[in-house]
Short mmCIF file of C-alpha atoms in Angstrom, two decimals:
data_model
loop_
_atom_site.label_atom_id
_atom_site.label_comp_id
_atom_site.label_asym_id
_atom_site.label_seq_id
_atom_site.Cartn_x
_atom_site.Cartn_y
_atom_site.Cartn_z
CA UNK Q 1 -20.06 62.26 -19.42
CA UNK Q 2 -22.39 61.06 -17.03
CA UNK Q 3 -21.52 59.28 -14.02
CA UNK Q 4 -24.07 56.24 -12.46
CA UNK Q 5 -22.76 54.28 -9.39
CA UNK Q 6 -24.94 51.63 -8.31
CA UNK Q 7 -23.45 50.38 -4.80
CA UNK Q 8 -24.39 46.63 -4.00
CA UNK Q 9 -24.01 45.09 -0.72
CA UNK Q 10 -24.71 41.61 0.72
CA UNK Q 11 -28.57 40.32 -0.18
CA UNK Q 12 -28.86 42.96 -2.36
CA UNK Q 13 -31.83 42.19 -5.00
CA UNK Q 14 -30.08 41.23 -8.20
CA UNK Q 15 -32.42 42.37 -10.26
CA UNK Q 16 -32.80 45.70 -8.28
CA UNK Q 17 -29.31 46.37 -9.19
CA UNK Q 18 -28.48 44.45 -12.31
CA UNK Q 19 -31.81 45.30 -14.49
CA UNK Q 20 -30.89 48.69 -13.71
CA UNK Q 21 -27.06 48.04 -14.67
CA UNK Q 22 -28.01 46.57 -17.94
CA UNK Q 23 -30.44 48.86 -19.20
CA UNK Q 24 -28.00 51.93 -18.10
CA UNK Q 25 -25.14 50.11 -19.74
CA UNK Q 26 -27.13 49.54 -22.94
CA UNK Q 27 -27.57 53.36 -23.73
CA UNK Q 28 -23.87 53.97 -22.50
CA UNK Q 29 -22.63 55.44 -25.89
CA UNK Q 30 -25.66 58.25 -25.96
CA UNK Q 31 -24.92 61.65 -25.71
CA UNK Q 32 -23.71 63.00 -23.22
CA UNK Q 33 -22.65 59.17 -22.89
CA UNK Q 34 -23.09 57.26 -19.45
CA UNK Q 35 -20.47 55.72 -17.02
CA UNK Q 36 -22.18 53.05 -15.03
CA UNK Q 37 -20.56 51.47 -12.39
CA UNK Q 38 -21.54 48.69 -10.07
CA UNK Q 39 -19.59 49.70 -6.81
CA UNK Q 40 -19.49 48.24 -3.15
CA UNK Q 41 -18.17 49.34 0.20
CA UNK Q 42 -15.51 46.95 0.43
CA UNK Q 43 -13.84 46.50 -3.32
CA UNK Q 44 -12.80 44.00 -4.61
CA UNK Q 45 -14.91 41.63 -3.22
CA UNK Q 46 -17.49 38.97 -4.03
CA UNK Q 47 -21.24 39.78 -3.04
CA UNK Q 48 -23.85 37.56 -2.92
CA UNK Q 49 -27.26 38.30 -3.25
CA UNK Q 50 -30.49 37.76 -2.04
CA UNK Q 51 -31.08 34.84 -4.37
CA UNK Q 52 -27.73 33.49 -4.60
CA UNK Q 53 -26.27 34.99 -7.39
CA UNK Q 54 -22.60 36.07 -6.83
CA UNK Q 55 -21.24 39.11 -8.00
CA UNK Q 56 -17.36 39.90 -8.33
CA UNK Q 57 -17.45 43.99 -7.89
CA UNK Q 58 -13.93 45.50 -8.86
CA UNK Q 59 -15.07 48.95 -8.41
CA UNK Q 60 -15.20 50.97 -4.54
CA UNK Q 61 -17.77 53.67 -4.19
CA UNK Q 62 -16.36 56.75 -6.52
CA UNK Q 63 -15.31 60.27 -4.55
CA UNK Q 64 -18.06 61.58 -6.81
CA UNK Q 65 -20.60 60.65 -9.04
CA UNK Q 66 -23.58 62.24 -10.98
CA UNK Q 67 -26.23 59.99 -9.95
CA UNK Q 68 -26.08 56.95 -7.38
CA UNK Q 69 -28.75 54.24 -7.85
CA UNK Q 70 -29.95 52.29 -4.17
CA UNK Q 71 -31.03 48.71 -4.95
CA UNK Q 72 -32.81 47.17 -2.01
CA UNK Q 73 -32.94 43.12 -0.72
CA UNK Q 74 -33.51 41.62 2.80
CA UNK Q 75 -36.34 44.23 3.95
CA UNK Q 76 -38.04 41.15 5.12
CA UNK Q 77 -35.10 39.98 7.06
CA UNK Q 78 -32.36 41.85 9.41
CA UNK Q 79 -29.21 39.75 8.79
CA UNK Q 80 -28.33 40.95 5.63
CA UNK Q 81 -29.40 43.41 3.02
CA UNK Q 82 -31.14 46.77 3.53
CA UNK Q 83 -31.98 46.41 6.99
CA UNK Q 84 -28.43 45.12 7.49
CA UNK Q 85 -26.44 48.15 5.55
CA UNK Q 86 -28.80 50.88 7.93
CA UNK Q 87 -28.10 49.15 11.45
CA UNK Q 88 -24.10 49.09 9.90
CA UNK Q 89 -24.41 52.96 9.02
CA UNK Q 90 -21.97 52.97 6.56
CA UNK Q 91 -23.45 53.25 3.33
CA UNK Q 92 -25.61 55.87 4.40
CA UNK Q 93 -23.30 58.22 5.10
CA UNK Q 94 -21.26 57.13 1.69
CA UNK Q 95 -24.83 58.33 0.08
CA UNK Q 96 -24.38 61.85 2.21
CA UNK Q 97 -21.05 62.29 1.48
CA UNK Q 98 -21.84 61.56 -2.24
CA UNK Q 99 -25.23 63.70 -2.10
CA UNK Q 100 -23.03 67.05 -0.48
CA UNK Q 101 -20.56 66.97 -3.53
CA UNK Q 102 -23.43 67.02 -5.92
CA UNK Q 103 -24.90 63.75 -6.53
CA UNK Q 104 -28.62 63.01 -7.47
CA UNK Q 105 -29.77 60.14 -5.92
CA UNK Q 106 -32.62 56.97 -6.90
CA UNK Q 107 -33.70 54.57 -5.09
CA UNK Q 108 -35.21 50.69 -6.84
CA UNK Q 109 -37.82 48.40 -4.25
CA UNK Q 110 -36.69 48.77 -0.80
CA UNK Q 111 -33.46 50.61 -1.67
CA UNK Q 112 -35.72 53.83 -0.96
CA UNK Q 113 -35.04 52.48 2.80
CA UNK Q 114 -31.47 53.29 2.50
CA UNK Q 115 -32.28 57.14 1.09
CA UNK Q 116 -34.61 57.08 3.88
CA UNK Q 117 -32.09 56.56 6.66
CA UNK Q 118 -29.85 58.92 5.07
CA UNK Q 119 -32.49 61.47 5.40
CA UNK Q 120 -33.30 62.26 1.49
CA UNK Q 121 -36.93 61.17 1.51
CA UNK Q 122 -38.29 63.35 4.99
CA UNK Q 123 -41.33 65.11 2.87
CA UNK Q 124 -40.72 63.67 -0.43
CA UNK Q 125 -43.24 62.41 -2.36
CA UNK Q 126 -41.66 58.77 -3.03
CA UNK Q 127 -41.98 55.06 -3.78
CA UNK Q 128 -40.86 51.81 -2.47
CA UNK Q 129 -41.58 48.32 -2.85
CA UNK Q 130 -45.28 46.94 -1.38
CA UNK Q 131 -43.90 45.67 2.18
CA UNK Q 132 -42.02 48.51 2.82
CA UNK Q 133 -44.49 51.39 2.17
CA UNK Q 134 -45.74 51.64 5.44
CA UNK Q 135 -42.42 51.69 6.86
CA UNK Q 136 -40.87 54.69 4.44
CA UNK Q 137 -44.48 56.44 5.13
CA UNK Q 138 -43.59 56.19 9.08
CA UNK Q 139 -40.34 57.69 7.99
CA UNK Q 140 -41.34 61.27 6.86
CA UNK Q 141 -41.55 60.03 2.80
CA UNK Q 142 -45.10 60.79 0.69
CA UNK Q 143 -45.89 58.16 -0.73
CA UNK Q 144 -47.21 57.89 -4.30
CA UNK Q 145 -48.72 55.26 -6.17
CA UNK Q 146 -46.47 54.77 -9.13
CA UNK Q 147 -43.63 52.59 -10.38
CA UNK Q 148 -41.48 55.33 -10.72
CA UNK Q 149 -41.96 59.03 -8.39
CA UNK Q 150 -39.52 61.64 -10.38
CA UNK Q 151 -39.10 64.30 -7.75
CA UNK Q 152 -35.88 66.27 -9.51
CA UNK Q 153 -32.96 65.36 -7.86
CA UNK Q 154 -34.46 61.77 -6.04
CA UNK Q 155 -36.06 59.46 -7.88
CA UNK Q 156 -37.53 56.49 -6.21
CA UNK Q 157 -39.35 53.63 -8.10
CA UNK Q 158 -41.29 50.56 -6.68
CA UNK Q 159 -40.45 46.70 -6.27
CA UNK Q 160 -38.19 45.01 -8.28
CA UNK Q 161 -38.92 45.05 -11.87
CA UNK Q 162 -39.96 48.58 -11.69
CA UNK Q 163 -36.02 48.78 -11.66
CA UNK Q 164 -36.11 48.38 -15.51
CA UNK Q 165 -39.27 51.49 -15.97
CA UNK Q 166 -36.91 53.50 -13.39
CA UNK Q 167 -33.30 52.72 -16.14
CA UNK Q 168 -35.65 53.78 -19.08
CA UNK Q 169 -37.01 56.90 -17.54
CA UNK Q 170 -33.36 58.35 -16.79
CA UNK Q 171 -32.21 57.53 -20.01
CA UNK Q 172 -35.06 59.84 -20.99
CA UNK Q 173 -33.92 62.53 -18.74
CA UNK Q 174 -30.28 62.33 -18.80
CA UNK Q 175 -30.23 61.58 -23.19
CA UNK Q 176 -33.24 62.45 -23.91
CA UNK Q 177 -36.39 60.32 -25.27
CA UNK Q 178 -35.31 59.22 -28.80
CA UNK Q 179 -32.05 57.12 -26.62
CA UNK Q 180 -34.61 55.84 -23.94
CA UNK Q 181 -36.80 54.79 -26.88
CA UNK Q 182 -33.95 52.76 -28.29
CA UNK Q 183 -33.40 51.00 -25.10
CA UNK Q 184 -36.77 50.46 -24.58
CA UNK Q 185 -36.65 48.55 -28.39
CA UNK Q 186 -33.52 47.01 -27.70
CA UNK Q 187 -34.74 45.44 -24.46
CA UNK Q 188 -38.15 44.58 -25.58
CA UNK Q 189 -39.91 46.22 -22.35
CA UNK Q 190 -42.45 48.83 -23.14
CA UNK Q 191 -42.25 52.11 -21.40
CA UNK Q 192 -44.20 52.78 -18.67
CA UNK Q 193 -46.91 54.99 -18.17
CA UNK Q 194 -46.92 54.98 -14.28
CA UNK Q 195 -44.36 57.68 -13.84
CA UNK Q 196 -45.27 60.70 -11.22
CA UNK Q 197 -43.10 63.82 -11.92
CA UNK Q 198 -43.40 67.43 -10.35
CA UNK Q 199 -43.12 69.29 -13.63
CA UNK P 6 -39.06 18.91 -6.94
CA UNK P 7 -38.10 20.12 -10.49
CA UNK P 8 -34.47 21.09 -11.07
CA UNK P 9 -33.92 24.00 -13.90
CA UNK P 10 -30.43 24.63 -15.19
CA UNK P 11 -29.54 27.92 -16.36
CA UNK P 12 -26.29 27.37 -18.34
CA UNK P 13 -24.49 31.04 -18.72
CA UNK P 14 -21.66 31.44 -20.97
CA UNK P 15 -18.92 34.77 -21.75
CA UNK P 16 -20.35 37.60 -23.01
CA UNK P 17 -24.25 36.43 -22.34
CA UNK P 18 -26.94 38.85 -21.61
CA UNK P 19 -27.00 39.12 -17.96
CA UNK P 20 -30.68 40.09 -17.94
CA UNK P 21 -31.62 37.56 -19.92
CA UNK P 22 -30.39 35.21 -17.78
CA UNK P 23 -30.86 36.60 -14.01
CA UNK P 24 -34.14 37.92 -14.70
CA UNK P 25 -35.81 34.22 -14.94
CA UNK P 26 -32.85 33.19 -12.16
CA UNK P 27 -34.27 35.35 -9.66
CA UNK P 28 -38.16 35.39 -10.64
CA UNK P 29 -37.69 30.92 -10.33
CA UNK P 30 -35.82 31.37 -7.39
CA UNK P 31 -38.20 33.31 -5.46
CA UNK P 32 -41.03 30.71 -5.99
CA UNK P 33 -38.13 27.62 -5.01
CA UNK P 34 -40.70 26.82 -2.08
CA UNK P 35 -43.87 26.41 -3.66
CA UNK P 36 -44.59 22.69 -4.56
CA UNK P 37 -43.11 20.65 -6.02
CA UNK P 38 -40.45 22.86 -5.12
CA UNK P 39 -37.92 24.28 -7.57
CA UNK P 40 -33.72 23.63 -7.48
CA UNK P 41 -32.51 26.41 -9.91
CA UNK P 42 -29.02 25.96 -10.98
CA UNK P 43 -27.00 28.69 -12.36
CA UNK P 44 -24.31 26.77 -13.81
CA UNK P 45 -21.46 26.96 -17.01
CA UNK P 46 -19.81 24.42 -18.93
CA UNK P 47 -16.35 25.00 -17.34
CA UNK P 48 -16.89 25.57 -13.61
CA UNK P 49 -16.11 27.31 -10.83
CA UNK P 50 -15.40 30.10 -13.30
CA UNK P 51 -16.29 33.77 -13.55
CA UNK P 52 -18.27 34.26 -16.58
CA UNK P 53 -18.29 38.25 -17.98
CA UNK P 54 -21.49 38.84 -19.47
CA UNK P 55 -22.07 41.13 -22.08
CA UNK P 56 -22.39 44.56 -20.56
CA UNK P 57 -19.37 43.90 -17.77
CA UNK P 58 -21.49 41.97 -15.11
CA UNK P 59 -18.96 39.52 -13.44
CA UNK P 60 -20.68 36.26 -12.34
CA UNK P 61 -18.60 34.43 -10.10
CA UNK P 62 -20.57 30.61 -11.16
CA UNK P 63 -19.89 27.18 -9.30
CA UNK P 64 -22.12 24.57 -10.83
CA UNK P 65 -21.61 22.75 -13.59
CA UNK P 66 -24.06 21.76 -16.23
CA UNK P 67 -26.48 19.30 -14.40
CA UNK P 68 -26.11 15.66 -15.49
CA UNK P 69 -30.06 15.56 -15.86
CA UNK P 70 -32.61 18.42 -15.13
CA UNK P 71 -36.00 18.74 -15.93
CA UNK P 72 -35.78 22.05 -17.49
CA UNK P 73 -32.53 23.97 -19.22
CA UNK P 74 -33.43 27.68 -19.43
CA UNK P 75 -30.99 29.11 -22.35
CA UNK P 76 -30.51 32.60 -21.95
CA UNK P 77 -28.74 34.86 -24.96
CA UNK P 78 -26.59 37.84 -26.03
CA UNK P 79 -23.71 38.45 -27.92
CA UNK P 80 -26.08 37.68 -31.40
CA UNK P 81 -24.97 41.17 -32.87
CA UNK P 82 -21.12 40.14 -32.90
CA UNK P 83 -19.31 37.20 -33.21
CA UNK P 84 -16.23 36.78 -30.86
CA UNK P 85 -18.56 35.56 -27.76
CA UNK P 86 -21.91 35.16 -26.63
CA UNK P 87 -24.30 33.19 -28.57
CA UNK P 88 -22.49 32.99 -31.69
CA UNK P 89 -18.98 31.82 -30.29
CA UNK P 90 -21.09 29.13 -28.73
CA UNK P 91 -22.79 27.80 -32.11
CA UNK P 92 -19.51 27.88 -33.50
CA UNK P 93 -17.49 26.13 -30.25
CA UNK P 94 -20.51 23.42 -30.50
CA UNK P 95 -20.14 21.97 -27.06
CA UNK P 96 -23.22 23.63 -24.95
CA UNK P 97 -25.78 22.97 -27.80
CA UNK P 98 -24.21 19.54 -27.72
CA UNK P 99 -25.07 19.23 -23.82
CA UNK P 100 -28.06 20.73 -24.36
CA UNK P 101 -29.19 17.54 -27.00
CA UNK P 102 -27.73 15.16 -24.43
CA UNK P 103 -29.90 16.99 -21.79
CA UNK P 104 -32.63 16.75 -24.17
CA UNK P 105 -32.10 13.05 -24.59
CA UNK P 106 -32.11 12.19 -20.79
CA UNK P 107 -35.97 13.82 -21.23
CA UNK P 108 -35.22 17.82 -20.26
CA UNK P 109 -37.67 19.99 -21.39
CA UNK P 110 -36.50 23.54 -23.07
CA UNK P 111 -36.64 26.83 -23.16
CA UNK P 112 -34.95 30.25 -24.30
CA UNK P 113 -34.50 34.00 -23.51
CA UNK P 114 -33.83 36.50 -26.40
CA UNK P 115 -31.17 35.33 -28.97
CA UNK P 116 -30.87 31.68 -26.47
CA UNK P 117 -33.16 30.60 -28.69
CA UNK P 118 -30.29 30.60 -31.83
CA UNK P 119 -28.86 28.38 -29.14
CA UNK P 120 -31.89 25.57 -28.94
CA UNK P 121 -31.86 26.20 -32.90
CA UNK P 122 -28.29 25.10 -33.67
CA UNK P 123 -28.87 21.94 -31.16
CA UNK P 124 -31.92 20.99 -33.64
CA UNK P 125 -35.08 21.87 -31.20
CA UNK P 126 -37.09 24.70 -33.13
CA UNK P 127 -37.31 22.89 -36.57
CA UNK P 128 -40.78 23.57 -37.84
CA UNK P 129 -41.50 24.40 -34.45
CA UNK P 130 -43.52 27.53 -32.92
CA UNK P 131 -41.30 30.01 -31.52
CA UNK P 132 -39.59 33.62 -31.01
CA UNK P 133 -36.38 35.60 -30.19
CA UNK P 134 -35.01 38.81 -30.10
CA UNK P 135 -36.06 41.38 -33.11
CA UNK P 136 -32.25 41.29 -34.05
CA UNK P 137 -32.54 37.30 -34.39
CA UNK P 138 -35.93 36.33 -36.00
CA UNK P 139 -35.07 36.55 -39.50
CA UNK P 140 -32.03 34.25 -39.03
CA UNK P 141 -34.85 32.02 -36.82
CA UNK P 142 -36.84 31.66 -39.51
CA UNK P 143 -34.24 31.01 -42.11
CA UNK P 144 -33.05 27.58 -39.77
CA UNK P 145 -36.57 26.73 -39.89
CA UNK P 146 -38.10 28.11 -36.95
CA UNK P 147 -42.45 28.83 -37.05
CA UNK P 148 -41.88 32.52 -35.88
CA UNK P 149 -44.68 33.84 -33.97
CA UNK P 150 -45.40 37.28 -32.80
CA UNK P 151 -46.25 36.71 -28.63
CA UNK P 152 -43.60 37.15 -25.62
CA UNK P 153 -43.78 33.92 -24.84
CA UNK P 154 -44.20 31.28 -27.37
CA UNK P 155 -45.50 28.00 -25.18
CA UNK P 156 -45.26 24.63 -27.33
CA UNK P 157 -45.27 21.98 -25.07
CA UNK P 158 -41.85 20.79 -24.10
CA UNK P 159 -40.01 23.44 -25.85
CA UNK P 160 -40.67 27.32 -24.48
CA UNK P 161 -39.36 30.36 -25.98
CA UNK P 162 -39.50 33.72 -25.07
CA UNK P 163 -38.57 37.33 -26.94
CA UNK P 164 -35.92 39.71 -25.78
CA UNK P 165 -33.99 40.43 -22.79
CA UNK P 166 -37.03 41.39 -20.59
CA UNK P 167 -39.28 38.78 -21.79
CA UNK P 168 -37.28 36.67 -19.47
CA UNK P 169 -39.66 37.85 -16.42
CA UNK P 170 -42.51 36.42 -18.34
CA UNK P 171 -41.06 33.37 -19.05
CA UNK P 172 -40.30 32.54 -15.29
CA UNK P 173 -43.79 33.45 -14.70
CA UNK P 174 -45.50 31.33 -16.88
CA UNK P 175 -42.93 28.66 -16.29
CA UNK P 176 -44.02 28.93 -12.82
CA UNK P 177 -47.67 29.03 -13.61
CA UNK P 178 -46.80 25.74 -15.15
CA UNK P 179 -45.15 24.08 -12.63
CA UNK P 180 -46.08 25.60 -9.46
CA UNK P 181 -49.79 26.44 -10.32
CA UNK P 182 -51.19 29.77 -11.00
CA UNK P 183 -51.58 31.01 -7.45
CA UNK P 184 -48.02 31.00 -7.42
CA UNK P 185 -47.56 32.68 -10.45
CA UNK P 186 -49.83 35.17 -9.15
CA UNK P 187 -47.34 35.48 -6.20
CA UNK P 188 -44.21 35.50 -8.36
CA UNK P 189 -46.16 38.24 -10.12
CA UNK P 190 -47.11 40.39 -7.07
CA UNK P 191 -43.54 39.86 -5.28
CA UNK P 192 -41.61 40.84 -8.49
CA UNK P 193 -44.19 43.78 -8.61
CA UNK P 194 -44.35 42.40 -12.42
CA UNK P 195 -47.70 42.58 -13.92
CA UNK P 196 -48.62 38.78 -15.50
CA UNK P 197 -48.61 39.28 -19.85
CA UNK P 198 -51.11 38.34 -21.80
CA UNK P 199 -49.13 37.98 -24.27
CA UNK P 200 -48.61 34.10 -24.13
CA UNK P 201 -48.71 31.29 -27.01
CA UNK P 202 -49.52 28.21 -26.67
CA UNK P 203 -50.92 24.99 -28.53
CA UNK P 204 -53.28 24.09 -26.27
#
């Protein structure tokens, strides 16, 4: 069993987070099957995102996890969202405590921020949403031009919708391509062939 | 300044409805301007879609609105989603007394069973979800093979992530292309060219 947290925070993205959710969710009962959890700092609580949409999260950040997904929101403004959750610290070092017991971490739009100020992205080739690019370049990342960079254990993919290519493409990786094929059918978006990989 | 409801209901897809939510949304200030309403028959209420998502929802259904976006889920069982509200009757019953007060309509994935059971896609042009088009067909629907089937004053679009293409042709619409085009480019959501429409 595969573990998937997906921390939100306030202004998140919602589709960062919840196309990611979904698609994750959909291919739960694959082998070796998929736990996905949508997770926050402070649990239980009621976040709202960038656009409005309010989410009731049950679930804290687990003590481990396989894989933790970054969404991003709010690059474009400091009060809330990614810019917010770097200047309060907190959920980057939640991402280094999670990375030094194991966990493989992704990044959707400017979520790749938040890996960034944790330190995962310093020489990694990576991706982030267009407005942000310049700023994860300044920050030590390499940036490629594809919706989703697959560099082993980070995995960064671009704005928004890219989100969905990015939930696809680990299916593929963690259940193999016959299960991300399915929820590729099942969700009626084509796979992607903008996908960068090191192998 | 056009208002467009999106009614959610237990057990819905939460793609199929946040996906056009937050791609509407993000063009609210191009003219005429867009109010988007997420919004339930019983509210304030926390509606459970169908992979887990908890959506803490406010707003009732609208008294009038110029467009009801019906999103769908829950086709493939019967206890809630889509089904459970054919056979509870009361949102396809709003929806007709939407439809009388001059909304125009439109659907994500199985939503448009929904619009079918209120009486909309009789001989009509439209599409669903793979899982649904046979039973479209069968109540009468014109199935046609695009992602988003554009007749006039009733819209529909195929699954779950055809949602994204509805908003942006909605927008397109509305809004004018240029504004699609920035939908498109914000969203990081290349425009489909795989649009119906009469005209």
């Amino acid at each position: 069993m595969m573990r998937i947290a997906i921390p939100v925070f306030q202004g998140v993205d919602e589709l960062d987070a919840i196309a990611p959710y979904e698609i994750l969710r959909s291919a739960a009962s694959e082998p070796p099957g998929l736990e996905v959890v949508l997770c926050a700092l402070d649990a239980p609580s009621v976040i709202e995102g960038a656009h409005g949409l309010r989410i009731e999260v049950r679930d804290a950040i687990p003590s481990t996890c396989d894989w933790v997904i970054v969404p991003g929101g709010g690059w474009t403004r400091g009060d809330q969202g990614v810019r917010a959750q770097i200047a309060q610290t907190k959920l980057a070092r939640e991402l280094q405590r999670l990375r030094a017991t194991g966990a493989s971490v992704a990044s959707v739009c400017t979520g790749a921020m938040l890996l960034s100020a944790a330190g995962f992205l310093r020489g990694r080739p990576c991706t982030t949403h267009q407005v942000a690019r310049d700023a994860l370049e300044k920050n030590g990342g390499v940036l490629v031009d594809a919706r989703v960079v697959d560099d082993g254990d980070v995995i960064t993919a671009g704005g928004v919708t890219s989100g969905i290519d990015l939930a696809l493409h680990l299916i593929a990786r963690l259940c193999g391509e016959e299960a991300a094929q399915r929820a590729s059918t099942r969700a009626e978006h084509p796979r992607t062939a903008s996908i960068w990989t090191r192998r």
